[in-house]
Short mmCIF file of C-alpha atoms and ligand atoms in Angstrom, two decimals:
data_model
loop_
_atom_site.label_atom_id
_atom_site.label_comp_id
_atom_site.label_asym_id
_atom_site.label_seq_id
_atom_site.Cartn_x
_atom_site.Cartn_y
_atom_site.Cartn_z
CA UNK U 1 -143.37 44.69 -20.34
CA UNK U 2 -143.87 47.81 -22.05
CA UNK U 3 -147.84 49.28 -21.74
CA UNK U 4 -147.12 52.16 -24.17
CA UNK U 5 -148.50 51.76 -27.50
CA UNK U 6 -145.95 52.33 -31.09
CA UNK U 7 -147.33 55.10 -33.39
CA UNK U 8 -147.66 52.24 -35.64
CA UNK U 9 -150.13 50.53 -33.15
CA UNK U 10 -151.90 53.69 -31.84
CA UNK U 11 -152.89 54.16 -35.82
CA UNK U 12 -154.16 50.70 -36.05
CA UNK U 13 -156.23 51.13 -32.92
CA UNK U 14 -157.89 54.49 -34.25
CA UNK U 15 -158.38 53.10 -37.74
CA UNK U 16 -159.81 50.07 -36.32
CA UNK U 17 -162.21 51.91 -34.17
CA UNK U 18 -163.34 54.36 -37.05
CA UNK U 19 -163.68 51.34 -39.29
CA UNK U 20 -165.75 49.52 -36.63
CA UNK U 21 -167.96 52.67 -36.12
CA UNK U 22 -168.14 53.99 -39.48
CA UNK U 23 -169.14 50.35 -41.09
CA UNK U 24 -170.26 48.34 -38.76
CA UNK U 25 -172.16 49.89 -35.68
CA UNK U 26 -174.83 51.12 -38.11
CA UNK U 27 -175.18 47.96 -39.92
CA UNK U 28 -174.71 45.52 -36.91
CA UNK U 29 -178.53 44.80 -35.91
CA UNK U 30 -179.70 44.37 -39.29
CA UNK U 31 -176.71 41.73 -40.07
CA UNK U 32 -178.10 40.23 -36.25
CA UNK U 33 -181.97 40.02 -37.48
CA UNK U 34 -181.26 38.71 -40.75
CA UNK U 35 -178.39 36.63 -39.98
CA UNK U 36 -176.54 38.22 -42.65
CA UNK U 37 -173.33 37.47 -43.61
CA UNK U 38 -171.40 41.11 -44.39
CA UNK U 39 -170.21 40.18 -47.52
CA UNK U 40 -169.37 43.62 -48.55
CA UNK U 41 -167.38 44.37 -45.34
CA UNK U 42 -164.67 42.00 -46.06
CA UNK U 43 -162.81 43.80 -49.45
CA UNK U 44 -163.45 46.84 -47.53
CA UNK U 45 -161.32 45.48 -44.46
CA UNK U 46 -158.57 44.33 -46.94
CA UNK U 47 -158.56 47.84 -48.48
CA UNK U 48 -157.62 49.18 -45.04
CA UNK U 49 -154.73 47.21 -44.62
CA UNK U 50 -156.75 45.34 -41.82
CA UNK U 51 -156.49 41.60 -42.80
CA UNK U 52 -152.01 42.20 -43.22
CA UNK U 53 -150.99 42.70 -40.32
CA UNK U 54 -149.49 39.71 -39.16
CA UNK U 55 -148.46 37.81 -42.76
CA UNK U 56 -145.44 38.12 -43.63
CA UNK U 57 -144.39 40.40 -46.92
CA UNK U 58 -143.66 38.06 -49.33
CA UNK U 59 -147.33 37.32 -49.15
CA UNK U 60 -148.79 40.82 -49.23
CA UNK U 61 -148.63 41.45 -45.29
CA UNK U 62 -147.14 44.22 -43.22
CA UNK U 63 -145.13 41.57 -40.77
CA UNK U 64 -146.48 43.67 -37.79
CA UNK U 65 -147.06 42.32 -34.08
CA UNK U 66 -150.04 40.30 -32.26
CA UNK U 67 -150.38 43.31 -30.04
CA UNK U 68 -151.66 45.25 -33.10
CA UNK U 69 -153.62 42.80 -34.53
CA UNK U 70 -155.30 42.09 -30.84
CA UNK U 71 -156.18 45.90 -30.63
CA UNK U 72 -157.85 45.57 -33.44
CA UNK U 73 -160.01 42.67 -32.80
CA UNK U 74 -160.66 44.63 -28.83
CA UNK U 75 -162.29 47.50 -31.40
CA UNK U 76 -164.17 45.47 -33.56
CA UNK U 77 -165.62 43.41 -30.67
CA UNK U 78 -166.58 46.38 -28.43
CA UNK U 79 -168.87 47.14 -31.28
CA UNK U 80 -170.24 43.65 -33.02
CA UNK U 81 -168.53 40.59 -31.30
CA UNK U 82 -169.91 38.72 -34.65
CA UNK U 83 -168.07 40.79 -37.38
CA UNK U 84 -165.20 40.82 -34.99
CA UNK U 85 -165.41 37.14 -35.62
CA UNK U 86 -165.40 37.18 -39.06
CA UNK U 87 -162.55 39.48 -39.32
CA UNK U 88 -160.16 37.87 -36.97
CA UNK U 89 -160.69 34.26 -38.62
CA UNK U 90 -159.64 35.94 -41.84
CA UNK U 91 -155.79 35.64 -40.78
CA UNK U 92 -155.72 32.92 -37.79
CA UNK U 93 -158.26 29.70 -39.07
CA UNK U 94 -157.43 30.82 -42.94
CA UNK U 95 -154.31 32.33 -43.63
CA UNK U 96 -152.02 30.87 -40.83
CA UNK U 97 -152.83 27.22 -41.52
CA UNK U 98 -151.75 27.65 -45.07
CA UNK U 99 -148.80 30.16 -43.90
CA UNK U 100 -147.91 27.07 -40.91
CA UNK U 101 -148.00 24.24 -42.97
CA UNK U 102 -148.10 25.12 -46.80
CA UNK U 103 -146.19 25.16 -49.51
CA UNK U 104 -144.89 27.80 -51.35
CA UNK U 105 -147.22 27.25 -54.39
CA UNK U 106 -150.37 26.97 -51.69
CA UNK U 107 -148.93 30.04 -49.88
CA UNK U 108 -149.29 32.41 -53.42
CA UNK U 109 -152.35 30.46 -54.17
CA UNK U 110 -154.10 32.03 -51.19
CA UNK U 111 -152.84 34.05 -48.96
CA UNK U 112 -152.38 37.40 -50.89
CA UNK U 113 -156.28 36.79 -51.87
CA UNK U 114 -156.88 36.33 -48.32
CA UNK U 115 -155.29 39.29 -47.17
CA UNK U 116 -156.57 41.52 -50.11
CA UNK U 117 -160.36 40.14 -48.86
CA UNK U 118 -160.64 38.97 -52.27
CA UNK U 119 -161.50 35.69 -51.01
CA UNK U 120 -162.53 33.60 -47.79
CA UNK U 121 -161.56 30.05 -46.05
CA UNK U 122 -162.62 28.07 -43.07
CA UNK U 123 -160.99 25.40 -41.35
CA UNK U 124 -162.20 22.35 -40.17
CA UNK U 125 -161.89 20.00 -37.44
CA UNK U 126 -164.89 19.62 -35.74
CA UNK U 127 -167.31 17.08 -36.49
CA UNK U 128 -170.76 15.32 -35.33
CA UNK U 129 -169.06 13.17 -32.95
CA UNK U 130 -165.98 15.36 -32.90
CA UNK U 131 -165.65 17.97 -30.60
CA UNK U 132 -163.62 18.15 -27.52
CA UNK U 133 -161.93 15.20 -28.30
CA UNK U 134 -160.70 16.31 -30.74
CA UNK U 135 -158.10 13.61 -32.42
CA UNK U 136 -161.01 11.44 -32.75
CA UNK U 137 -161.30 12.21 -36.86
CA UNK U 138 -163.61 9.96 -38.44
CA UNK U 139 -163.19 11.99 -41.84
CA UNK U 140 -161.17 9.75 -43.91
CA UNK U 141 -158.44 10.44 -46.96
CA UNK U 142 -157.44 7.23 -48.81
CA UNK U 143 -154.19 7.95 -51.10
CA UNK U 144 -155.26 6.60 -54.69
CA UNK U 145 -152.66 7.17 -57.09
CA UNK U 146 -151.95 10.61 -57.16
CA UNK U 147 -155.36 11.86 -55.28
CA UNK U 148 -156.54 12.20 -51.92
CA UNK U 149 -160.41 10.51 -51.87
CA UNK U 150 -161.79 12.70 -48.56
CA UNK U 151 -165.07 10.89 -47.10
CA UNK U 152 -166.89 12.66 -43.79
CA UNK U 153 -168.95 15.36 -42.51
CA UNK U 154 -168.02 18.48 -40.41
CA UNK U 155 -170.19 20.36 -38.34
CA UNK U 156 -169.85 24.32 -36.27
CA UNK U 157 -167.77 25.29 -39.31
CA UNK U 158 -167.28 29.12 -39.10
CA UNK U 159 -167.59 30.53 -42.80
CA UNK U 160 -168.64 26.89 -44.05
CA UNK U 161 -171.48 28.03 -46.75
CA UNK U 162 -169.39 31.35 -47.58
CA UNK U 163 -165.57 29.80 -48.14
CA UNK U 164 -163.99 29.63 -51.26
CA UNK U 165 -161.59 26.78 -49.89
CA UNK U 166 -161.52 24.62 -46.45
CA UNK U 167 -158.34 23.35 -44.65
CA UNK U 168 -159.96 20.03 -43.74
CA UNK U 169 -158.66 18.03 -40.71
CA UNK U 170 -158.93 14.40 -41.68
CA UNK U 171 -157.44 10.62 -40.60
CA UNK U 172 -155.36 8.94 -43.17
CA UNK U 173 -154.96 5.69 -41.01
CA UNK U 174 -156.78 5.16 -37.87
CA UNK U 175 -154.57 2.65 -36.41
CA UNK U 176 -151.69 5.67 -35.98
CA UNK U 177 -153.99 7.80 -33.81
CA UNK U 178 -152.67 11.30 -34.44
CA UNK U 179 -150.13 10.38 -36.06
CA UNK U 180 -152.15 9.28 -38.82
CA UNK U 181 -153.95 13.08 -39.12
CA UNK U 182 -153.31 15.25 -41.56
CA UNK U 183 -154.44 18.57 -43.33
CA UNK U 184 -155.64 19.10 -46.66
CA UNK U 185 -156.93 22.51 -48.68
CA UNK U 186 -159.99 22.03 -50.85
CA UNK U 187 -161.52 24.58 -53.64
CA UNK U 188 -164.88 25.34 -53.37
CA UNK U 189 -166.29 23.84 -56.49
CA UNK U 190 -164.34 20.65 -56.17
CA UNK U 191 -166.82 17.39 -57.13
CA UNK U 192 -168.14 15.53 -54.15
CA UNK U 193 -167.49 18.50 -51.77
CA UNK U 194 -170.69 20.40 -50.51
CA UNK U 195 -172.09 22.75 -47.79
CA UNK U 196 -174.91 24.27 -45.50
CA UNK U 197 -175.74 26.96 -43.40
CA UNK U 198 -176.74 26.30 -39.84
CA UNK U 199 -179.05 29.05 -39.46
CA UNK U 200 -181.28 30.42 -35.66
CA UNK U 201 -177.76 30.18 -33.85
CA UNK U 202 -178.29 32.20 -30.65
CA UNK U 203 -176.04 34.55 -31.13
CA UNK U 204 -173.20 35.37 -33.36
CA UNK U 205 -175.33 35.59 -36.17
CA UNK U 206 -173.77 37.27 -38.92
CA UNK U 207 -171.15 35.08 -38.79
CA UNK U 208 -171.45 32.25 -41.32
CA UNK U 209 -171.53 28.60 -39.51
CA UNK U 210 -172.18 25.87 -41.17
CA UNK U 211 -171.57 22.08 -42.32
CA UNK U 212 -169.13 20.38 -44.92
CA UNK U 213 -169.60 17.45 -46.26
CA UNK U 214 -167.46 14.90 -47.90
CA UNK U 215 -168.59 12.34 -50.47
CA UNK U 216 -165.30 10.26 -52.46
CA UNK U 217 -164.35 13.76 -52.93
CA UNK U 218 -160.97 13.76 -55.23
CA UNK U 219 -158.38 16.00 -54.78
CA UNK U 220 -154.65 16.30 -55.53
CA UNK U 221 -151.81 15.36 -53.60
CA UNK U 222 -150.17 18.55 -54.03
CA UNK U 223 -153.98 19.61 -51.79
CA UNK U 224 -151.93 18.47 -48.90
CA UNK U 225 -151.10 20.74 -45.98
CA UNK U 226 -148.28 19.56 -44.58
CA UNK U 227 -147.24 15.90 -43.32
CA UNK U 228 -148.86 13.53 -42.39
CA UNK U 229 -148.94 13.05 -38.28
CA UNK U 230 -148.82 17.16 -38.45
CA UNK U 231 -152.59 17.73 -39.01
CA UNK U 232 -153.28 18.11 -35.33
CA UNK U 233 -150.17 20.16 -34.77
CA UNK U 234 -151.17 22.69 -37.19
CA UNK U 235 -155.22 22.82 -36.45
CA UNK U 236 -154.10 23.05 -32.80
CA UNK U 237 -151.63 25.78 -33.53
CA UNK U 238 -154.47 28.14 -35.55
CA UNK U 239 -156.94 27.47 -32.86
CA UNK U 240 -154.15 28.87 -30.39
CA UNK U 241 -154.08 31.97 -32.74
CA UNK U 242 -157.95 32.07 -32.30
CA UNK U 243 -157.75 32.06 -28.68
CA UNK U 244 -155.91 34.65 -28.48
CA UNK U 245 -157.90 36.87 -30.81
CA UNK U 246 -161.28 35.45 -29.18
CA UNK U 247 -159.57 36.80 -25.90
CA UNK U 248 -159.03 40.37 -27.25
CA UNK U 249 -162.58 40.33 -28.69
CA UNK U 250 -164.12 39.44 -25.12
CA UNK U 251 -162.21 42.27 -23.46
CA UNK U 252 -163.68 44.50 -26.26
CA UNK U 253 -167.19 43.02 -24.94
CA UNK U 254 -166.72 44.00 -21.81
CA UNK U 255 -165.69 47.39 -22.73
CA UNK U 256 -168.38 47.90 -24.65
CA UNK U 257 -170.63 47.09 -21.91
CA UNK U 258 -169.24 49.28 -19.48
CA UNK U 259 -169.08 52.64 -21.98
CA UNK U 260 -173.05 51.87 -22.90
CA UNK U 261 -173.82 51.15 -19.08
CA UNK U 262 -172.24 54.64 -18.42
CA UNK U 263 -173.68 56.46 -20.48
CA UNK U 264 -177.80 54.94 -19.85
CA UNK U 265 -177.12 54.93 -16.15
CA UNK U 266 -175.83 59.09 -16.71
CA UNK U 267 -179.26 59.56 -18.42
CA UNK U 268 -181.82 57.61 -17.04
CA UNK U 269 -183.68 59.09 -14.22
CA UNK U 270 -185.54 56.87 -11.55
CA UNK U 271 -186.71 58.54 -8.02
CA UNK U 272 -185.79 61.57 -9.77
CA UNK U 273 -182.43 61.11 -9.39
CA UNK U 274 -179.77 59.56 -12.96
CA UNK U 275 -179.55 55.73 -11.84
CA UNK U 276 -175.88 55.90 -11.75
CA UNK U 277 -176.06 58.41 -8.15
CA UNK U 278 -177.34 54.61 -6.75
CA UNK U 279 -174.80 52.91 -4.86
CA UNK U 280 -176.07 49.37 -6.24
CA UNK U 281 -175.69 50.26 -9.57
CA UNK U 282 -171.90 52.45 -9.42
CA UNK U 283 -171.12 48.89 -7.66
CA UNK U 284 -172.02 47.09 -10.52
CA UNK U 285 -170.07 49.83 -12.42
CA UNK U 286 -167.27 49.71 -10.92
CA UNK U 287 -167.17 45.55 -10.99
CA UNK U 288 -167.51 46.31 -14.53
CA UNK U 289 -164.23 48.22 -14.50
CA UNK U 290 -162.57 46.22 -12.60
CA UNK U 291 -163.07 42.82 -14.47
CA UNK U 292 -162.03 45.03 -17.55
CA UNK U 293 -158.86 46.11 -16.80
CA UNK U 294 -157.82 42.80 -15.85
CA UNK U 295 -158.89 41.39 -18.89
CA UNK U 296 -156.65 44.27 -20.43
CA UNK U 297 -153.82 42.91 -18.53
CA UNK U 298 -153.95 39.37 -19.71
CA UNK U 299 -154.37 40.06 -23.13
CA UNK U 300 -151.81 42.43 -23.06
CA UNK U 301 -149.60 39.90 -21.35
CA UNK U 302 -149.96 37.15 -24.24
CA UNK U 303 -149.62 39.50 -26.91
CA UNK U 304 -145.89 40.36 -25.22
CA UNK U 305 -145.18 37.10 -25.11
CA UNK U 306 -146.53 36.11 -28.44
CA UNK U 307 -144.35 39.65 -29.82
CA UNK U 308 -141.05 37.58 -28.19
CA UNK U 309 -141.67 34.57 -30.06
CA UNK U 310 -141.58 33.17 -26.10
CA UNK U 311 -144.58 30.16 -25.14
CA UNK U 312 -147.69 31.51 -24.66
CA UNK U 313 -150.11 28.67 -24.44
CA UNK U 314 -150.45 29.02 -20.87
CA UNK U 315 -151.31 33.02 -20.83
CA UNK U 316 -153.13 32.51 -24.22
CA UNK U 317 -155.52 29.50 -22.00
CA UNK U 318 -155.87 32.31 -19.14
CA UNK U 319 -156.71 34.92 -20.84
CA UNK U 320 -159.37 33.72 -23.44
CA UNK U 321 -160.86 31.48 -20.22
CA UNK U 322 -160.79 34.60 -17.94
CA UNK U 323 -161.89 37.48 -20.28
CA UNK U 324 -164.93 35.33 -22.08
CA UNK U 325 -166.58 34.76 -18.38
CA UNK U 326 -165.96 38.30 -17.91
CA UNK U 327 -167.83 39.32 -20.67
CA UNK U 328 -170.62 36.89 -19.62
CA UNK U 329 -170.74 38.65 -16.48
CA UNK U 330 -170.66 42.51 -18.25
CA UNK U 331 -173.19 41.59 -20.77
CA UNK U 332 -175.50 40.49 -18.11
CA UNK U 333 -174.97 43.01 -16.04
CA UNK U 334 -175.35 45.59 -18.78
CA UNK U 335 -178.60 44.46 -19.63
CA UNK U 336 -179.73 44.61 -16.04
CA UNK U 337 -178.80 48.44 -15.76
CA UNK U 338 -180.54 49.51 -19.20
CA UNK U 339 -183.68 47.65 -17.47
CA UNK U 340 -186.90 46.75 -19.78
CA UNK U 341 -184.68 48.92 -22.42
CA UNK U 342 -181.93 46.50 -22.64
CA UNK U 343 -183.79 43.35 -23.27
CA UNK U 344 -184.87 44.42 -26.95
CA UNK U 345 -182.48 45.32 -29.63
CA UNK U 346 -182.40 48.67 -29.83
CA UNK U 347 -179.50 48.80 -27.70
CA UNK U 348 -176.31 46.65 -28.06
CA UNK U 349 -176.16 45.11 -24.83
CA UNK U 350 -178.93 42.46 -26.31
CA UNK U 351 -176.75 41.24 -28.64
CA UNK U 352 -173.80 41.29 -26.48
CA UNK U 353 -175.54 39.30 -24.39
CA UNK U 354 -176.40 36.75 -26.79
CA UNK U 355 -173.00 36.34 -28.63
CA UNK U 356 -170.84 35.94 -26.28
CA UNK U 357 -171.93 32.63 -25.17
CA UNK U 358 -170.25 31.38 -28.39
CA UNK U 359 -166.53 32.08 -26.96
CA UNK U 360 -167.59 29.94 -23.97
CA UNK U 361 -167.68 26.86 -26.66
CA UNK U 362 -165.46 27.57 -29.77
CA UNK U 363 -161.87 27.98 -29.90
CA UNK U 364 -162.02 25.32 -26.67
CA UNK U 365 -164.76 24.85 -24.21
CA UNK U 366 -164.60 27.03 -20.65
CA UNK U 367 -164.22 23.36 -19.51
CA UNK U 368 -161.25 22.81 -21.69
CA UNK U 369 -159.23 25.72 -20.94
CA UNK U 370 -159.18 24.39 -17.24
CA UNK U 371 -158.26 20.91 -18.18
CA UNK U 372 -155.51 22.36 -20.29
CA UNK U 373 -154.15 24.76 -17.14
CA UNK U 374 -155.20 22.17 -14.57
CA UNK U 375 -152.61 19.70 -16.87
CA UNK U 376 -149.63 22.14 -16.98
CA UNK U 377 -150.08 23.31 -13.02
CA UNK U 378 -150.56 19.55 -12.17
CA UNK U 379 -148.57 17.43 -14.50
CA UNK U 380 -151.51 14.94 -14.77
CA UNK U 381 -153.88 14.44 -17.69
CA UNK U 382 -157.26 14.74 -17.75
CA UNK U 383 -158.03 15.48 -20.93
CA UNK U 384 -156.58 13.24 -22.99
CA UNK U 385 -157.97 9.33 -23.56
C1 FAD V 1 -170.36 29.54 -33.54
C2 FAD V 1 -169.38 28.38 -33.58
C3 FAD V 1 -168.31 28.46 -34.47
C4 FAD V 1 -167.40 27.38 -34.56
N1 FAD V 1 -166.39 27.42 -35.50
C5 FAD V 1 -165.60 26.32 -35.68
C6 FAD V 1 -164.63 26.26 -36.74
O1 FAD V 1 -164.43 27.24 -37.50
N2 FAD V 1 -163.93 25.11 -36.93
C7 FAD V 1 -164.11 24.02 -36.12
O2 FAD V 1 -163.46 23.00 -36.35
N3 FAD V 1 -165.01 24.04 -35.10
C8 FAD V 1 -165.77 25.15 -34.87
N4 FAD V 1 -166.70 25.17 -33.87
C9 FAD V 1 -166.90 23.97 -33.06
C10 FAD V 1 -166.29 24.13 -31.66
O3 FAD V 1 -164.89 24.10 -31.74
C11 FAD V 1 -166.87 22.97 -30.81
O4 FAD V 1 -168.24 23.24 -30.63
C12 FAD V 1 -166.14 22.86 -29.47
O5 FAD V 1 -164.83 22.39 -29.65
C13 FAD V 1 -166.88 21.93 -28.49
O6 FAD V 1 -167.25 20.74 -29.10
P1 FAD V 1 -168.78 20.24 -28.99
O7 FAD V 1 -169.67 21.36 -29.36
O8 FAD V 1 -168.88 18.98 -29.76
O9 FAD V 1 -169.00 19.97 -27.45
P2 FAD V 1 -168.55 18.66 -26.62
O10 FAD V 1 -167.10 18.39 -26.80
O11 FAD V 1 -169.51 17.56 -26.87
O12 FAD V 1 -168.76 19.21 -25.15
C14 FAD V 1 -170.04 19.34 -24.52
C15 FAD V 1 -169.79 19.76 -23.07
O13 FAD V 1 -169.04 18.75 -22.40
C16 FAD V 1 -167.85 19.31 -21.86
N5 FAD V 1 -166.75 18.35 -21.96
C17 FAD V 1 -166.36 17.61 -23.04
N6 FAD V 1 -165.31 16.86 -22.73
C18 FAD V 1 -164.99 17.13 -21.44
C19 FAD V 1 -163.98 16.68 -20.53
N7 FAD V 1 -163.06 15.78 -20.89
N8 FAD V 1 -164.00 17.17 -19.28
C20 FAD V 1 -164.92 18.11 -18.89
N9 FAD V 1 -165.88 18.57 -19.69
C21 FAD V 1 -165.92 18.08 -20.95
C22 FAD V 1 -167.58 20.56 -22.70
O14 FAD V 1 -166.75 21.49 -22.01
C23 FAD V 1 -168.98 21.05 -22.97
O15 FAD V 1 -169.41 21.82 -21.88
C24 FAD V 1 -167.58 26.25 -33.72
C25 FAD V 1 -168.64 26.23 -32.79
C26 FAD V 1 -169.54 27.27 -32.72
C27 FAD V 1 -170.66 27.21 -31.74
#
């Protein structure tokens, strides 16, 4: 494995990190407080190239590596784990379903939009009594004719109330389990298909989350994604692609914990003395460091294995299980060393603190990233029914 970084990915890193400072650190607390989601940041991140670099050409991508595209998500989370969100969703849980399972008319339709940040998606799986489990669909799609008639509700959508289409994981015959799932792309717009923001989310708050709802909603056939039985296959795959991103982002938390702890603890002054010359706190710093460069490892791991076109679900499991409880840990311990300052806005570290509990639920619970390595190290199932 090879630690030195192309030119090619070096430039990604920098622009990333002068994007991320330039447009979103001064913009980050207000999109927090207001729950704002940044609209005008997405065109701007498709200007830069940002949103291409892993689709192929063909559809208006650069056909780079995951270790690019993970640096950049490690830049925009050390600075606003929520935009960070937003961006990285823009190419695993929108453009790769359509690129894994489309056609070639559904793969002009949206993915050059997508990459160009001309427009937005969301895909959905998760429903009201849907979540871990989750082949359990209860949204139905009845073939009539030539039209799909979707009927169901889905909940925790990222992007829900902001997408211009949804890739919408739904049963087509419950009697064939899974093999009766499939996916299905619907147009904002479309007649009996509606959503809503779910708004005072702890953290994560400029993301967009939100509901869809399905009543006899009509669509085409040709609104298919893929076979049927492969609905799973493909959700499953995206939400692998989320991991891994979600992964990157956490190590970016804890980096950005550990540069704003060093730099208060330099400054502050207690028994006249900067706080850092305390052996308590450098402990806590050098913790810090210490969970962060293994994080930095395992990311760096999956992304070379990812790059080889070699399995990665196991390293992918690891790393976004390991680096999000790592990034728990930083956040708190960040806002422990900025003291009284910490626990307010003005600094990061609040925020920190309050977004990355998300991670610890979406893309696959803490609690299911164990059951999935407990099942590979044990051969033995506990997950599934
Ligand atoms: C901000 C946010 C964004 C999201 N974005 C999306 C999205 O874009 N698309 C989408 O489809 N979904 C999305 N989700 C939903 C997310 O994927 C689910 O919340 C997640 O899969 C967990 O499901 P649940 O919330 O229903 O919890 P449950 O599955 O009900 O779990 C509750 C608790 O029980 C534990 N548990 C459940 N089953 C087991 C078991 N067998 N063994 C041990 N413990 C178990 C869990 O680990 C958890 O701690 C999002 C969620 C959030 C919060």
């Amino acid at each position: 494995m090879d630690f030195d970084l192309t030119q090619e990915q070096k430039m990604f890193q920098d622009m990333a990190k002068e994007f991320a400072q330039r447009e979103i650190a001064p913009i980050a607390r207000d999109l927090d407080r207001n729950e704002k989601f940044p609209h005008d940041l997405i065109p701007k991140m498709g200007e830069q190239g940002l949103f291409a670099i892993k689709i192929p050409s063909e559809y208006g991508g650069m056909d780079l590596d995951w270790t690019t595209l993970g640096l950049v998500a490690e830049q925009f989370g050390s600075v606003d784990f929520s935009t960070g969100l937003t961006y990285y969703i823009q190419t695993s849980l929108e453009a790769m379903p359509i690129l894994t399972a489309g056609t070639e008319e559904q793969k002009k339709k949206y993915v050059p939009a997508l990459v160009q940040g001309k427009i937005t998606g969301c895909t959905a799986a998760v429903e009201p009594n849907v979540g871990s489990d989750a082949t359990a669909v209860e949204t139905t799609a009845v073939l009539d004719g030539d039209s799909w008639v979707l009927n169901g509700n889905k909940t925790w959508i990222t992007n829900a109330s902001v997408a211009d289409f949804a890739v919408v994981v739904a049963q087509t015959d419950k009697s064939k389990g899974h093999k009766g799932i499939a996916t299905f792309v619907v147009d904002k717009g479309t007649p009996g298909f509606s959503s809503t923001k779910i708004t005072n989310k702890l953290g994560c708050r400029s993301t967009d989350t939100g509901q869809l709802f399905f009543r006899d909603c009509r669509i085409p056939r040709s609104s298919q994604l893929g076979p049927v039985g492969k609905g799973m296959s493909t959700a499953l795959t995206c939400i692998e692609h989320t991991r891994f991103g979600i992964a990157w982002m956490g190590l970016g938390v804890t980096r950005g914990c550990l540069e704003a702890s060093i730099k208060y603890c330099q400054e502050r002054k207690q028994f006249g003395k900067p706080i850092g010359s305390f052996q308590l706190v450098q402990e806590r710093i050098a913790d810090m460091l210490v969970d962060l460069e293994a994080s930095r490892l395992l990311v760096y791991q999956a992304a070379h294995l990812k790059d080889k076109g070699l399995p990665s679900t196991r390293e992918v499991s690891i790393a976004k299980y390991h680096n999000i409880e790592v990034a728990v840990r930083a956040t708190k311990t960040a806002v422990e060393l900025h003291g009284a300052y910490g626990y307010t806005d003005d600094f990061p570290v609040e925020r920190f603190y309050r977004d990355i509990i998300g991670p610890l639920i979406f893309g696959g619970t803490a609690n299911v990233q164990r059951l999935l390595l407990g099942r590979m190290i044990l051969g033995i199932d506990a997950i599934s029914r």
